[in-house]
PDB file of C-alpha atoms and ligand atoms in Angstrom:
ATOM      1  CA  MET A   1      -4.406 -17.917  64.187  1.00 83.00           C
ATOM      2  CA  GLN A   2      -5.645 -16.282  60.404  1.00 92.00           C
ATOM      3  CA  GLY A   3      -8.528 -14.558  61.738  1.00 97.00           C
ATOM      4  CA  TYR A   4     -11.041 -13.232  64.702  1.00 98.00           C
ATOM      5  CA  ALA A   5     -14.602 -12.512  64.137  1.00 98.00           C
ATOM      6  CA  ILE A   6     -16.376 -10.983  67.347  1.00 98.00           C
ATOM      7  CA  VAL A   7     -20.133 -11.252  68.097  1.00 98.00           C
ATOM      8  CA  THR A   8     -22.306  -9.985  70.589  1.00 98.00           C
ATOM      9  CA  ARG A   9     -25.600 -11.835  71.619  1.00 98.00           C
ATOM     10  CA  LEU A  10     -28.197  -9.630  72.258  1.00 97.00           C
ATOM     11  CA  PRO A  11     -31.953 -10.585  74.011  1.00 96.00           C
ATOM     12  CA  PHE A  12     -33.423 -11.208  70.686  1.00 97.00           C
ATOM     13  CA  GLU A  13     -30.663 -10.589  68.228  1.00 98.00           C
ATOM     14  CA  ALA A  14     -26.766 -11.032  67.898  1.00 98.00           C
ATOM     15  CA  GLU A  15     -24.258  -8.592  66.043  1.00 98.00           C
ATOM     16  CA  LEU A  16     -21.346  -8.624  64.304  1.00 98.00           C
ATOM     17  CA  GLN A  17     -19.293  -6.600  66.161  1.00 98.00           C
ATOM     18  CA  ALA A  18     -15.805  -6.878  63.493  1.00 98.00           C
ATOM     19  CA  ILE A  19     -14.314 -10.010  61.251  1.00 98.00           C
ATOM     20  CA  GLY A  20     -10.654  -9.689  60.120  1.00 98.00           C
ATOM     21  CA  VAL A  21      -8.180 -12.242  57.945  1.00 98.00           C
ATOM     22  CA  LEU A  22      -4.854 -11.323  58.140  1.00 98.00           C
ATOM     23  CA  PRO A  23      -3.560  -9.915  55.013  1.00 97.00           C
ATOM     24  CA  GLU A  24      -1.621 -12.848  54.235  1.00 97.00           C
ATOM     25  CA  CYS A  25      -3.747 -15.709  54.812  1.00 97.00           C
ATOM     26  CA  ARG A  26      -7.156 -14.097  52.799  1.00 97.00           C
ATOM     27  CA  ARG A  27      -8.509 -14.934  49.407  1.00 96.00           C
ATOM     28  CA  SER A  28      -8.610 -18.513  50.347  1.00 96.00           C
ATOM     29  CA  GLY A  29     -11.965 -18.970  52.413  1.00 97.00           C
ATOM     30  CA  ALA A  30     -10.799 -18.047  55.624  1.00 97.00           C
ATOM     31  CA  GLY A  31     -13.168 -15.465  56.531  1.00 98.00           C
ATOM     32  CA  LEU A  32     -16.217 -17.650  54.801  1.00 97.00           C
ATOM     33  CA  ALA A  33     -15.271 -20.046  57.378  1.00 97.00           C
ATOM     34  CA  LEU A  34     -15.653 -17.456  60.172  1.00 98.00           C
ATOM     35  CA  MET A  35     -18.454 -16.543  58.969  1.00 98.00           C
ATOM     36  CA  GLU A  36     -19.884 -19.684  59.412  1.00 98.00           C
ATOM     37  CA  ALA A  37     -18.469 -20.050  62.421  1.00 98.00           C
ATOM     38  CA  VAL A  38     -20.265 -17.078  63.468  1.00 98.00           C
ATOM     39  CA  LEU A  39     -23.500 -18.245  61.908  1.00 98.00           C
ATOM     40  CA  ALA A  40     -23.184 -21.156  63.874  1.00 98.00           C
ATOM     41  CA  LYS A  41     -23.032 -19.621  66.773  1.00 98.00           C
ATOM     42  CA  ALA A  42     -25.905 -17.494  66.630  1.00 98.00           C
ATOM     43  CA  LYS A  43     -28.162 -19.772  65.767  1.00 98.00           C
ATOM     44  CA  GLY A  44     -26.872 -21.705  68.764  1.00 98.00           C
ATOM     45  CA  TRP A  45     -28.181 -18.773  70.999  1.00 98.00           C
ATOM     46  CA  SER A  46     -31.307 -18.918  69.197  1.00 98.00           C
ATOM     47  CA  SER A  47     -30.608 -15.667  67.960  1.00 98.00           C
ATOM     48  CA  GLU A  48     -33.457 -14.412  65.559  1.00 98.00           C
ATOM     49  CA  ARG A  49     -31.086 -12.268  63.330  1.00 98.00           C
ATOM     50  CA  LEU A  50     -27.694 -11.712  62.769  1.00 98.00           C
ATOM     51  CA  LEU A  51     -27.439  -7.822  62.258  1.00 98.00           C
ATOM     52  CA  LEU A  52     -24.081  -5.862  61.082  1.00 98.00           C
ATOM     53  CA  GLU A  53     -22.664  -2.552  59.739  1.00 98.00           C
ATOM     54  CA  VAL A  54     -19.505  -2.338  57.095  1.00 98.00           C
ATOM     55  CA  ARG A  55     -18.345   0.901  55.347  1.00 97.00           C
ATOM     56  CA  VAL A  56     -20.091   1.600  51.986  1.00 97.00           C
ATOM     57  CA  GLY A  57     -16.680   1.506  50.773  1.00 96.00           C
ATOM     58  CA  ASN A  58     -15.811  -2.084  51.865  1.00 97.00           C
ATOM     59  CA  LEU A  59     -16.320  -4.131  48.818  1.00 98.00           C
ATOM     60  CA  SER A  60     -14.360  -7.377  49.942  1.00 97.00           C
ATOM     61  CA  ALA A  61     -16.450  -7.376  53.052  1.00 98.00           C
ATOM     62  CA  ILE A  62     -19.533  -6.729  51.148  1.00 98.00           C
ATOM     63  CA  ARG A  63     -19.146  -9.370  49.001  1.00 98.00           C
ATOM     64  CA  LEU A  64     -18.115 -11.986  52.186  1.00 98.00           C
ATOM     65  CA  TYR A  65     -21.358 -11.421  53.442  1.00 98.00           C
ATOM     66  CA  LYS A  66     -23.835 -11.254  50.245  1.00 98.00           C
ATOM     67  CA  ARG A  67     -21.838 -14.482  50.036  1.00 98.00           C
ATOM     68  CA  SER A  68     -22.922 -15.578  53.322  1.00 98.00           C
ATOM     69  CA  GLY A  69     -26.443 -14.661  52.839  1.00 98.00           C
ATOM     70  CA  PHE A  70     -27.037 -11.134  54.736  1.00 98.00           C
ATOM     71  CA  GLY A  71     -29.165  -8.664  52.646  1.00 98.00           C
ATOM     72  CA  GLU A  72     -28.964  -5.027  52.863  1.00 98.00           C
ATOM     73  CA  ASP A  73     -31.216  -3.481  54.902  1.00 98.00           C
ATOM     74  CA  GLY A  74     -30.275   0.615  54.470  1.00 98.00           C
ATOM     75  CA  VAL A  75     -27.779   3.260  55.016  1.00 98.00           C
ATOM     76  CA  ARG A  76     -26.635   5.246  57.571  1.00 97.00           C
ATOM     77  CA  LYS A  77     -25.635   8.756  56.384  1.00 97.00           C
ATOM     78  CA  GLY A  78     -21.784   9.629  57.521  1.00 95.00           C
ATOM     79  CA  TYR A  79     -21.660   7.175  60.357  1.00 95.00           C
ATOM     80  CA  TYR A  80     -17.972   6.413  60.223  1.00 95.00           C
ATOM     81  CA  PRO A  81     -15.356   8.885  60.617  1.00 92.00           C
ATOM     82  CA  PRO A  82     -13.111   8.994  57.415  1.00 91.00           C
ATOM     83  CA  LEU A  83     -10.178   5.989  57.125  1.00 88.00           C
ATOM     84  CA  PRO A  84      -6.569   7.957  58.421  1.00 84.00           C
ATOM     85  CA  SER A  85      -5.758   6.571  54.773  1.00 85.00           C
ATOM     86  CA  GLN A  86      -8.388   8.532  53.676  1.00 82.00           C
ATOM     87  CA  ALA A  87      -7.957  11.509  55.868  1.00 77.00           C
ATOM     88  CA  ALA A  88      -8.967  14.308  52.958  1.00 81.00           C
ATOM     89  CA  ALA A  89     -12.567  12.850  52.420  1.00 82.00           C
ATOM     90  CA  GLY A  90     -15.323  12.882  54.170  1.00 87.00           C
ATOM     91  CA  ARG A  91     -17.567  10.815  56.976  1.00 93.00           C
ATOM     92  CA  GLU A  92     -18.244   7.517  55.305  1.00 95.00           C
ATOM     93  CA  ASP A  93     -21.546   5.931  54.998  1.00 97.00           C
ATOM     94  CA  ALA A  94     -22.807   2.661  56.858  1.00 98.00           C
ATOM     95  CA  LEU A  95     -24.422  -0.058  55.109  1.00 98.00           C
ATOM     96  CA  LEU A  96     -26.691  -1.670  57.556  1.00 98.00           C
ATOM     97  CA  MET A  97     -26.982  -5.918  56.797  1.00 98.00           C
ATOM     98  CA  SER A  98     -28.896  -8.956  58.242  1.00 98.00           C
ATOM     99  CA  GLN A  99     -30.421 -12.106  57.998  1.00 98.00           C
ATOM    100  CA  VAL A 100     -32.770 -14.503  59.263  1.00 98.00           C
ATOM    101  CA  LEU A 101     -31.433 -17.196  61.734  1.00 97.00           C
TER     102      LEU A 101
HETATM  103  C1  COA B 201     -13.322  -9.123  55.031  1.00 63.02           C
HETATM  104  C2  COA B 201     -12.766 -10.719  55.204  1.00 63.02           C
HETATM  105  C3  COA B 201     -12.889 -10.445  56.342  1.00 63.02           C
HETATM  106  C4  COA B 201     -12.758 -11.423  53.712  1.00 63.02           C
HETATM  107  O1  COA B 201     -11.770 -12.479  54.199  1.00 63.02           O
HETATM  108  P1  COA B 201     -11.159 -13.463  53.355  1.00 63.02           P
HETATM  109  O2  COA B 201     -10.453 -14.892  54.070  1.00 63.02           O
HETATM  110  O3  COA B 201     -10.017 -12.947  52.513  1.00 63.02           O
HETATM  111  O4  COA B 201     -12.421 -14.039  52.527  1.00 63.02           O
HETATM  112  P2  COA B 201     -12.652 -15.531  51.781  1.00 63.02           P
HETATM  113  O5  COA B 201     -11.712 -16.147  51.222  1.00 63.02           O
HETATM  114  O6  COA B 201     -13.842 -16.017  52.439  1.00 63.02           O
HETATM  115  O7  COA B 201     -13.300 -14.468  50.642  1.00 63.02           O
HETATM  116  C5  COA B 201     -12.657 -13.473  49.924  1.00 63.02           C
HETATM  117  C6  COA B 201     -12.346 -13.517  48.488  1.00 63.02           C
HETATM  118  O8  COA B 201     -11.180 -14.969  48.461  1.00 63.02           O
HETATM  119  C7  COA B 201     -11.833 -15.423  47.033  1.00 63.02           C
HETATM  120  N1  COA B 201     -11.983 -17.512  47.261  1.00 63.02           N
HETATM  121  C8  COA B 201     -12.153 -17.851  48.369  1.00 63.02           C
HETATM  122  N2  COA B 201     -11.243 -18.768  48.671  1.00 63.02           N
HETATM  123  C9  COA B 201     -10.562 -19.320  47.081  1.00 63.02           C
HETATM  124  C10 COA B 201      -9.248 -20.055  46.640  1.00 63.02           C
HETATM  125  N3  COA B 201      -9.528 -20.958  47.483  1.00 63.02           N
HETATM  126  N4  COA B 201      -8.933 -19.609  45.633  1.00 63.02           N
HETATM  127  C11 COA B 201      -9.011 -18.302  44.909  1.00 63.02           C
HETATM  128  N5  COA B 201     -10.019 -17.265  45.033  1.00 63.02           N
HETATM  129  C12 COA B 201     -10.439 -17.585  46.768  1.00 63.02           C
HETATM  130  C13 COA B 201     -13.484 -15.445  47.577  1.00 63.02           C
HETATM  131  O9  COA B 201     -14.283 -16.213  46.470  1.00 63.02           O
HETATM  132  C14 COA B 201     -13.558 -14.106  47.413  1.00 63.02           C
HETATM  133  O10 COA B 201     -13.870 -13.555  46.370  1.00 63.02           O
HETATM  134  P3  COA B 201     -14.320 -11.830  46.087  1.00 63.02           P
HETATM  135  O11 COA B 201     -13.993 -11.201  47.220  1.00 63.02           O
HETATM  136  O12 COA B 201     -14.185 -11.592  44.889  1.00 63.02           O
HETATM  137  O13 COA B 201     -15.637 -12.402  46.306  1.00 63.02           O
HETATM  138  C15 COA B 201     -10.873  -9.700  55.039  1.00 63.02           C
HETATM  139  O14 COA B 201     -10.711  -8.743  53.019  1.00 63.02           O
HETATM  140  C16 COA B 201     -10.590  -8.803  55.612  1.00 63.02           C
HETATM  141  O15 COA B 201     -10.215  -9.144  57.259  1.00 63.02           O
HETATM  142  N6  COA B 201     -10.657  -7.113  55.331  1.00 63.02           N
HETATM  143  C17 COA B 201     -10.280  -6.439  56.593  1.00 63.02           C
HETATM  144  C18 COA B 201     -10.742  -6.661  58.065  1.00 63.02           C
HETATM  145  C19 COA B 201     -12.256  -5.975  57.064  1.00 63.02           C
HETATM  146  O16 COA B 201     -12.539  -5.079  56.892  1.00 63.02           O
HETATM  147  N7  COA B 201     -13.565  -6.785  57.918  1.00 63.02           N
HETATM  148  C20 COA B 201     -14.778  -6.483  57.907  1.00 63.02           C
HETATM  149  C21 COA B 201     -15.280  -5.353  58.253  1.00 63.02           C
HETATM  150  S1  COA B 201     -14.906  -5.629  60.876  1.00 63.02           S
END
């Protein structure tokens, strides 16, 4: 196994809860392949949109999402607690993203 993706089916939409690739397997297209599988699954459900939220500082994930067709919908201020490695920093904003399927 190189990675995982968790996606929730909602009445009209689907929401990506998490996506991750093992550190040693990153930057070789696994993330993009996982996202393509998520999009195919949500389209199979006839979901109208795929939604997600991501830490504004998670630039590698945001690049993957933009490359996969997601657009920015807005920002939810102070949504995430600080990462353990950045405990001195305050809470982090969430970037809301989606794409029509
Ligand atoms: C976000 C994440 C899933 C991306 O996974 P990934 O497998 O590295 O994704 P990809 O390989 O498709 O793309 C990553 C980069 O590698 C590049 N890449 C892809 N295939 C490549 C190849 N064969 N050779 C060189 N570079 C390549 C992509 O262009 C991309 O570059 P960019 O970051 O400059 O845009 C991964 O970084 C991760 O697991 N992060 C930790 C968990 C996380 O934050 N998840 C999101 C929130 S839940």
